[in-house]
Amino acid sequence: MSLTPLLSNPPEFLLFGGKGGVGKTTMAAASALAIAERHPDHQTLVFTTDPAPSLADSFGQALGNEPVALTGVANLFAMEIDAKQEIAKFRAQYGEDILNILQEGTYLEDSETEELFALDIPGLDEVMGLKKIMDFMEGKAGGGNAEGGKTVSFDHYILDTAPTGHTLRLLALPELLDTWIQFLSRLRWKYHAMVNQFSRGKERRVEHADEFLLDMKKTVKRVRELLRDPKRTSFTIVTIAEAMGVAETRDLVQELTELQVPHEHLIVNNVVPVDVSSFLQARRAVQDRYLKELRDAFPKLNQTVVELQADEVRGIEQLRAFGKKLL
Ligand SMILES: Nc1ncnc2c1ncn2[C@@H]1O[C@H](COP(=O)(O)OP(=O)(O)O)[C@@H](O)[C@H]1O
Ligand SMILES: [Mg+2]
């Protein structure tokens, strides 16, 4: 078993998820590189929403909040999404309008509203990351600014997700965001009923906030459709052959099934090679138990076993060699 089917014929959206330290970033980076090299005429973007990203470290190249072309490979780009920066942009664009709706619609104390609108909404950083990707997918992301700049779009988006807890939040996000939107909508209608008593300026602010609600609604709908579309999306689980790895995989498979996110591939990383000293053979015997458990527990998943490497996996050269192990 290998990742060949996935990397030879990659969908639009590939996600790599699992608990911290199992090799998500390495797998995402090596897979993106393998895809770019197998499909040199395609545009491939690998990105991360991890608040503590290590994609730049993995490629050995500086990355930022916008796609950067990787040197040494054609048409491969990478980006570390900075949720704080995205939230700041969002605040600048809509912050005051939403704050106004909250204040005038609810008659809350200013301090209460501020708290509500501290934008400390669970999952907001992830939705900002996904919104950014949706903008790329829909050709709305410009070369730096909205007007004039040429639109950038990619054939393949490879997401190196934040550790499991965050990932699950991200996947549940459309639901979370829907609740938030409904709440704002209710306030907005309440406000609308009174709007005649207010000035034109306030009405314009309501219109502006409406734009925001509409925009977010569209994003939620598209994210949901995207995440559930087996023709466009595939979530690859990365784990290790240990008890915690099996338990974590069980939870993740259940969650993905409930959320109807297509998941067919499981990578079992850091497996000790068979041919080593007796100490390592003993380690491998332990892992064999869990390899079997993973095979038995998830017969429907196409499982790829990746051996522990003697060296770290960093830089284009090593990622390229490493990617061959996925094939
Ligand atoms: N099969 C492997 N053999 C040796 N080192 C590995 C292997 N897979 C990953 N690594 C190394 O382990 C560390 C953690 O991997 P990483 O991909 O950053 O994990 P995650 O993104 O899941 O936290 C990195 O230094 C990486 O180079
Ligand atoms: Mg990582």
PDB file of N, CA, C and O and ligand atoms in Angstrom, residues 18-27 50 54 160 269-271 306-314 322, ligand 1:
ATOM      1  N   GLY A  18      -3.447  14.940  12.316  1.00  0.00           N
ATOM      2  CA  GLY A  18      -3.075  13.938  13.311  1.00  0.00           C
ATOM      3  C   GLY A  18      -2.522  14.675  14.505  1.00  0.00           C
ATOM      4  O   GLY A  18      -2.468  15.901  14.501  1.00  0.00           O
ATOM      5  N   LYS A  19      -2.074  13.928  15.513  1.00  0.00           N
ATOM      6  CA  LYS A  19      -1.626  14.641  16.705  1.00  0.00           C
ATOM      7  C   LYS A  19      -0.244  15.264  16.503  1.00  0.00           C
ATOM      8  O   LYS A  19       0.426  14.977  15.506  1.00  0.00           O
ATOM      9  N   GLY A  20       0.147  16.107  17.431  1.00  0.00           N
ATOM     10  CA  GLY A  20       1.404  16.848  17.303  1.00  0.00           C
ATOM     11  C   GLY A  20       2.611  15.925  17.233  1.00  0.00           C
ATOM     12  O   GLY A  20       2.668  14.926  17.943  1.00  0.00           O
ATOM     13  N   GLY A  21       3.538  16.237  16.363  1.00  0.00           N
ATOM     14  CA  GLY A  21       4.803  15.535  16.314  1.00  0.00           C
ATOM     15  C   GLY A  21       4.820  14.228  15.534  1.00  0.00           C
ATOM     16  O   GLY A  21       5.853  13.580  15.445  1.00  0.00           O
ATOM     17  N   VAL A  22       3.673  13.824  14.948  1.00  0.00           N
ATOM     18  CA  VAL A  22       3.648  12.542  14.233  1.00  0.00           C
ATOM     19  C   VAL A  22       4.209  12.643  12.817  1.00  0.00           C
ATOM     20  O   VAL A  22       4.466  11.631  12.171  1.00  0.00           O
ATOM     21  N   GLY A  23       4.380  13.873  12.331  1.00  0.00           N
ATOM     22  CA  GLY A  23       4.945  14.036  10.987  1.00  0.00           C
ATOM     23  C   GLY A  23       4.017  14.672   9.962  1.00  0.00           C
ATOM     24  O   GLY A  23       4.226  14.523   8.761  1.00  0.00           O
ATOM     25  N   LYS A  24       2.990  15.374  10.429  1.00  0.00           N
ATOM     26  CA  LYS A  24       2.033  16.012   9.499  1.00  0.00           C
ATOM     27  C   LYS A  24       2.735  16.968   8.539  1.00  0.00           C
ATOM     28  O   LYS A  24       2.519  16.921   7.330  1.00  0.00           O
ATOM     29  N   THR A  25       3.555  17.849   9.102  1.00  0.00           N
ATOM     30  CA  THR A  25       4.219  18.862   8.276  1.00  0.00           C
ATOM     31  C   THR A  25       5.131  18.193   7.250  1.00  0.00           C
ATOM     32  O   THR A  25       5.118  18.553   6.067  1.00  0.00           O
ATOM     33  N   THR A  26       5.872  17.199   7.712  1.00  0.00           N
ATOM     34  CA  THR A  26       6.788  16.489   6.818  1.00  0.00           C
ATOM     35  C   THR A  26       6.021  15.794   5.690  1.00  0.00           C
ATOM     36  O   THR A  26       6.413  15.857   4.525  1.00  0.00           O
ATOM     37  N   MET A  27       4.910  15.141   6.037  1.00  0.00           N
ATOM     38  CA  MET A  27       4.106  14.432   5.029  1.00  0.00           C
ATOM     39  C   MET A  27       3.475  15.416   4.047  1.00  0.00           C
ATOM     40  O   MET A  27       3.442  15.167   2.839  1.00  0.00           O
ATOM     41  N   ASP A  50      -1.355  26.082  11.328  1.00  0.00           N
ATOM     42  CA  ASP A  50      -0.812  25.846  12.662  1.00  0.00           C
ATOM     43  C   ASP A  50      -0.294  27.166  13.243  1.00  0.00           C
ATOM     44  O   ASP A  50       0.503  27.841  12.609  1.00  0.00           O
ATOM     45  N   SER A  54       5.770  24.966  11.140  1.00  0.00           N
ATOM     46  CA  SER A  54       7.151  24.519  10.925  1.00  0.00           C
ATOM     47  C   SER A  54       7.389  24.178   9.460  1.00  0.00           C
ATOM     48  O   SER A  54       8.338  23.489   9.121  1.00  0.00           O
ATOM     49  N   ASP A 160      -1.359  21.526   5.760  1.00  0.00           N
ATOM     50  CA  ASP A 160      -0.688  20.946   6.923  1.00  0.00           C
ATOM     51  C   ASP A 160      -1.451  21.503   8.128  1.00  0.00           C
ATOM     52  O   ASP A 160      -1.277  22.657   8.488  1.00  0.00           O
ATOM     53  N   ASN A 269       3.677   6.597  10.595  1.00  0.00           N
ATOM     54  CA  ASN A 269       5.040   7.134  10.483  1.00  0.00           C
ATOM     55  C   ASN A 269       5.953   6.607  11.593  1.00  0.00           C
ATOM     56  O   ASN A 269       5.480   6.060  12.592  1.00  0.00           O
ATOM     57  N   ASN A 270       7.242   6.797  11.400  1.00  0.00           N
ATOM     58  CA  ASN A 270       8.268   6.500  12.410  1.00  0.00           C
ATOM     59  C   ASN A 270       8.343   5.027  12.790  1.00  0.00           C
ATOM     60  O   ASN A 270       8.691   4.701  13.927  1.00  0.00           O
ATOM     61  N   VAL A 271       8.011   4.160  11.843  1.00  0.00           N
ATOM     62  CA  VAL A 271       8.106   2.733  12.127  1.00  0.00           C
ATOM     63  C   VAL A 271       9.558   2.292  11.967  1.00  0.00           C
ATOM     64  O   VAL A 271      10.200   2.594  10.966  1.00  0.00           O
ATOM     65  N   VAL A 306       5.560   4.280   6.890  1.00  0.00           N
ATOM     66  CA  VAL A 306       6.788   5.024   6.613  1.00  0.00           C
ATOM     67  C   VAL A 306       7.807   4.747   7.713  1.00  0.00           C
ATOM     68  O   VAL A 306       7.523   4.949   8.892  1.00  0.00           O
ATOM     69  N   GLU A 307       8.979   4.285   7.315  1.00  0.00           N
ATOM     70  CA  GLU A 307       9.998   3.924   8.305  1.00  0.00           C
ATOM     71  C   GLU A 307      10.675   5.148   8.897  1.00  0.00           C
ATOM     72  O   GLU A 307      10.847   6.165   8.232  1.00  0.00           O
ATOM     73  N   LEU A 308      11.067   5.001  10.132  1.00  0.00           N
ATOM     74  CA  LEU A 308      11.856   6.027  10.811  1.00  0.00           C
ATOM     75  C   LEU A 308      13.163   6.214  10.040  1.00  0.00           C
ATOM     76  O   LEU A 308      13.810   5.250   9.658  1.00  0.00           O
ATOM     77  N   GLN A 309      13.524   7.468   9.794  1.00  0.00           N
ATOM     78  CA  GLN A 309      14.758   7.739   9.065  1.00  0.00           C
ATOM     79  C   GLN A 309      15.904   7.977  10.051  1.00  0.00           C
ATOM     80  O   GLN A 309      15.681   8.438  11.172  1.00  0.00           O
ATOM     81  N   ALA A 310      17.102   7.683   9.599  1.00  0.00           N
ATOM     82  CA  ALA A 310      18.260   7.900  10.456  1.00  0.00           C
ATOM     83  C   ALA A 310      18.466   9.388  10.692  1.00  0.00           C
ATOM     84  O   ALA A 310      18.889   9.819  11.757  1.00  0.00           O
ATOM     85  N   ASP A 311      18.106  10.181   9.669  1.00  0.00           N
ATOM     86  CA  ASP A 311      18.343  11.626   9.737  1.00  0.00           C
ATOM     87  C   ASP A 311      17.013  12.373   9.782  1.00  0.00           C
ATOM     88  O   ASP A 311      15.959  11.801   9.518  1.00  0.00           O
ATOM     89  N   GLU A 312      17.065  13.670  10.104  1.00  0.00           N
ATOM     90  CA  GLU A 312      15.884  14.517  10.008  1.00  0.00           C
ATOM     91  C   GLU A 312      15.485  14.650   8.544  1.00  0.00           C
ATOM     92  O   GLU A 312      16.308  14.460   7.662  1.00  0.00           O
ATOM     93  N   VAL A 313      14.214  15.035   8.326  1.00  0.00           N
ATOM     94  CA  VAL A 313      13.750  15.222   6.956  1.00  0.00           C
ATOM     95  C   VAL A 313      13.547  16.705   6.728  1.00  0.00           C
ATOM     96  O   VAL A 313      12.524  17.277   7.124  1.00  0.00           O
ATOM     97  N   ARG A 314      14.542  17.361   6.141  1.00  0.00           N
ATOM     98  CA  ARG A 314      14.460  18.813   5.936  1.00  0.00           C
ATOM     99  C   ARG A 314      15.113  19.203   4.627  1.00  0.00           C
ATOM    100  O   ARG A 314      16.108  18.615   4.232  1.00  0.00           O
ATOM    101  N   PHE A 322      12.439  11.515   0.561  1.00  0.00           N
ATOM    102  CA  PHE A 322      11.438  11.021   1.511  1.00  0.00           C
ATOM    103  C   PHE A 322      10.102  10.767   0.819  1.00  0.00           C
ATOM    104  O   PHE A 322       9.421   9.785   1.090  1.00  0.00           O
TER     105      PHE A 322
HETATM  106  N1  LIG B   1       9.888   9.022   9.241  1.00  0.00           N
HETATM  107  C1  LIG B   1      10.647   9.948   9.860  1.00  0.00           C
HETATM  108  N2  LIG B   1      11.916   9.660  10.214  1.00  0.00           N
HETATM  109  C2  LIG B   1      12.698  10.583  10.855  1.00  0.00           C
HETATM  110  N3  LIG B   1      12.277  11.818  11.199  1.00  0.00           N
HETATM  111  C3  LIG B   1      11.023  12.155  10.888  1.00  0.00           C
HETATM  112  C4  LIG B   1      10.143  11.267  10.190  1.00  0.00           C
HETATM  113  N4  LIG B   1       8.963  11.907  10.027  1.00  0.00           N
HETATM  114  C5  LIG B   1       9.116  13.119  10.596  1.00  0.00           C
HETATM  115  N5  LIG B   1      10.351  13.293  11.100  1.00  0.00           N
HETATM  116  C6  LIG B   1      10.894  14.447  11.827  1.00  0.00           C
HETATM  117  O1  LIG B   1      10.141  14.557  13.039  1.00  0.00           O
HETATM  118  C7  LIG B   1       9.932  15.921  13.395  1.00  0.00           C
HETATM  119  C8  LIG B   1       8.442  16.208  13.560  1.00  0.00           C
HETATM  120  O2  LIG B   1       7.815  16.067  12.304  1.00  0.00           O
HETATM  121  P1  LIG B   1       6.707  17.110  11.806  1.00  0.00           P
HETATM  122  O3  LIG B   1       6.396  16.758  10.397  1.00  0.00           O
HETATM  123  O4  LIG B   1       7.147  18.494  12.082  1.00  0.00           O
HETATM  124  O5  LIG B   1       5.508  16.693  12.762  1.00  0.00           O
HETATM  125  P2  LIG B   1       4.110  17.459  13.009  1.00  0.00           P
HETATM  126  O6  LIG B   1       3.921  18.436  11.899  1.00  0.00           O
HETATM  127  O7  LIG B   1       3.080  16.361  13.010  1.00  0.00           O
HETATM  128  O8  LIG B   1       4.227  18.115  14.347  1.00  0.00           O
HETATM  129  C9  LIG B   1      10.596  16.732  12.304  1.00  0.00           C
HETATM  130  O9  LIG B   1      11.846  17.121  12.749  1.00  0.00           O
HETATM  131  C10 LIG B   1      10.722  15.758  11.130  1.00  0.00           C
HETATM  132  O10 LIG B   1      11.826  16.075  10.312  1.00  0.00           O
END
